[in-house]
XYZ file of C-alpha atoms in Angstrom:
206
model
C 33.162 17.603 8.303
C 31.437 21.004 8.080
C 28.002 21.207 6.486
C 26.338 24.308 5.052
C 22.942 23.032 6.135
C 21.593 21.133 9.119
C 19.147 19.396 6.778
C 22.053 18.212 4.659
C 23.947 17.049 7.736
C 20.950 15.072 9.011
C 20.435 13.400 5.621
C 24.114 12.447 5.383
C 24.040 11.047 8.913
C 21.045 8.808 8.132
C 22.462 7.535 4.826
C 25.805 6.819 6.526
C 24.016 4.343 8.817
C 23.710 1.942 5.875
C 26.310 -0.870 5.777
C 29.406 -0.078 3.756
C 28.518 3.597 3.439
C 30.931 6.105 4.967
C 30.206 9.812 5.447
C 31.943 10.856 2.229
C 29.958 8.348 0.177
C 26.795 9.358 2.022
C 27.452 13.010 1.181
C 27.966 12.143 -2.473
C 24.684 10.180 -2.557
C 22.715 12.928 -0.810
C 24.067 15.610 -3.171
C 23.167 13.366 -6.110
C 19.616 13.062 -4.784
C 19.413 16.849 -4.524
C 20.255 17.151 -8.221
C 17.434 14.822 -9.274
C 13.870 15.950 -10.036
C 11.893 16.387 -6.817
C 9.358 13.714 -7.807
C 12.118 11.131 -8.141
C 13.220 11.812 -4.555
C 9.612 11.654 -3.349
C 9.136 8.315 -5.134
C 12.287 6.948 -3.495
C 11.128 8.070 -0.061
C 7.642 6.618 -0.585
C 9.063 3.295 -1.769
C 11.261 3.031 1.344
C 8.396 3.924 3.670
C 6.057 1.388 2.034
C 8.815 -1.239 2.219
C 9.279 -0.640 5.931
C 5.604 -0.424 6.877
C 3.916 -2.894 4.521
C 6.410 -5.728 3.921
C 5.432 -9.125 5.312
C 7.414 -12.192 6.259
C 6.095 -15.490 4.949
C 4.359 -17.310 7.799
C 5.813 -20.605 6.584
C 9.433 -19.955 5.544
C 10.096 -16.383 6.842
C 11.112 -15.101 3.414
C 9.995 -11.536 2.656
C 6.638 -11.386 0.928
C 3.824 -9.069 -0.073
C 1.316 -11.595 1.305
C 1.051 -13.992 4.260
C 2.489 -16.805 2.134
C 5.367 -16.064 -0.253
C 5.291 -16.947 -3.955
C 7.639 -19.891 -3.433
C 5.621 -21.521 -0.638
C 2.341 -20.956 -2.495
C 3.685 -22.463 -5.730
C 2.051 -25.894 -6.146
C 4.883 -27.007 -8.456
C 7.508 -26.818 -5.691
C 8.606 -29.987 -3.893
C 7.276 -29.560 -0.355
C 9.222 -32.573 0.933
C 12.596 -30.806 0.572
C 13.480 -27.711 2.601
C 16.664 -25.696 2.145
C 17.800 -23.999 5.367
C 19.434 -20.605 4.759
C 20.613 -17.667 6.842
C 18.666 -14.820 5.232
C 16.641 -13.732 2.227
C 19.730 -12.906 0.167
C 20.572 -16.610 0.164
C 17.085 -17.473 -1.107
C 17.610 -15.038 -3.977
C 21.064 -16.461 -4.747
C 19.811 -20.061 -4.888
C 16.705 -19.139 -6.874
C 18.926 -17.457 -9.469
C 20.571 -20.827 -10.177
C 17.242 -22.375 -11.322
C 18.592 -25.677 -9.979
C 16.411 -26.039 -6.891
C 12.682 -26.726 -6.800
C 12.052 -27.331 -3.112
C 11.055 -24.907 -0.359
C 13.159 -22.769 1.998
C 13.396 -21.915 5.662
C 15.046 -18.604 6.545
C 16.679 -18.681 9.978
C 17.281 -14.950 10.178
C 20.937 -15.348 11.159
C 23.435 -17.828 12.619
C 24.239 -18.883 16.157
C 27.041 -16.602 17.333
C 27.852 -16.455 21.068
C 30.335 -13.647 20.387
C 27.478 -11.484 19.090
C 25.006 -12.701 21.702
C 22.912 -14.613 19.162
C 21.553 -17.892 20.483
C 19.165 -20.519 19.058
C 16.224 -18.721 20.670
C 16.962 -15.641 18.559
C 16.572 -17.533 15.278
C 13.690 -19.250 13.475
C 14.869 -22.695 14.570
C 11.880 -23.857 16.643
C 9.431 -23.390 13.720
C 11.784 -25.446 11.544
C 11.864 -28.309 14.049
C 8.067 -28.185 14.322
C 7.813 -28.275 10.539
C 9.849 -31.504 10.489
C 7.763 -32.987 13.307
C 4.653 -32.555 11.188
C 6.086 -35.242 8.909
C 5.850 -33.745 5.429
C 9.525 -32.756 5.215
C 11.714 -35.646 4.041
C 15.021 -33.804 3.543
C 16.640 -30.745 5.057
C 19.468 -29.157 3.067
C 21.827 -27.087 5.209
C 22.924 -24.165 3.026
C 24.518 -21.865 5.570
C 27.888 -20.254 4.881
C 30.861 -22.484 5.664
C 32.015 -20.472 8.657
C 32.371 -21.492 12.295
C 29.001 -19.871 13.044
C 27.368 -21.597 10.084
C 28.760 -25.008 11.062
C 27.697 -24.471 14.683
C 24.156 -23.647 13.588
C 24.007 -26.660 11.273
C 25.172 -28.980 14.059
C 22.726 -27.529 16.585
C 19.776 -28.107 14.257
C 21.075 -31.579 13.398
C 21.119 -32.523 17.087
C 17.568 -31.228 17.531
C 16.427 -33.589 14.778
C 17.734 -36.776 16.402
C 15.158 -39.547 16.253
C 13.090 -37.846 13.543
C 12.484 -39.397 10.151
C 14.258 -36.807 8.026
C 17.363 -36.867 5.849
C 19.894 -34.097 6.416
C 22.335 -32.990 3.749
C 24.624 -30.046 3.150
C 25.652 -28.264 -0.020
C 28.864 -29.550 -1.587
C 31.978 -27.575 -0.739
C 32.155 -25.958 -4.147
C 31.630 -22.917 -1.951
C 34.984 -22.046 -0.410
C 35.297 -22.226 3.358
C 34.368 -18.891 4.890
C 32.437 -17.698 1.821
C 28.897 -16.331 1.937
C 26.334 -17.859 -0.447
C 25.241 -14.533 -1.884
C 28.725 -13.949 -3.355
C 29.017 -17.354 -5.039
C 28.563 -17.475 -8.792
C 25.367 -19.139 -10.005
C 27.064 -22.133 -11.656
C 29.103 -23.012 -8.566
C 26.142 -22.553 -6.238
C 23.859 -24.563 -8.506
C 26.298 -27.462 -8.605
C 26.728 -27.281 -4.832
C 22.973 -27.739 -4.412
C 22.741 -30.591 -6.911
C 25.821 -32.374 -5.537
C 24.859 -32.042 -1.882
C 26.177 -34.672 0.508
C 24.805 -36.265 3.711
C 25.401 -33.967 6.665
C 27.078 -36.786 8.596
C 29.760 -36.968 5.887
C 30.474 -33.259 6.202
C 31.114 -33.682 9.930
C 33.626 -36.450 9.255
C 35.355 -34.219 6.716
C 35.778 -31.548 9.373
């Protein structure tokens, strides 16, 4: 693709690095930005820079936050004895949108995937195990996507918890096998949380 400007080419290249954005879509977005008032573009750039340089990760659950402790973890009305284990922050948002869950979360930051070179040491698993060892957590809800990687991660964590006084459950399979939580509708996801089943039962079902 020929560009009339090196500046334009560089901008298209950077935008095209975003997931799901090809060069043609990137070009369309960049040209759209050029048509907008300059201040709007500056505000967009400043917002992205501040996001990248100032965002924090909650020191307790690893959700994104503006402070050391996210709003969910610092909310005294949440049930601290129940922790929902999710892959990333998009899953926290999806579950929160259901308004059916009042416990806390733990964001792993991914799933175990040998094919992609992602092992347990690359995820926030050790802090989760330590959290359970401290004794306040009474139930862990596995809410990872029902894929091979998700099931592998669930089972790995489950084995690490052997001998500990904690109940493990998994969301009901209202979520189709292979689906990601963020794409589930709120009603289905909400019911899956409320109708969760013991993790041991889910292993027998598989």
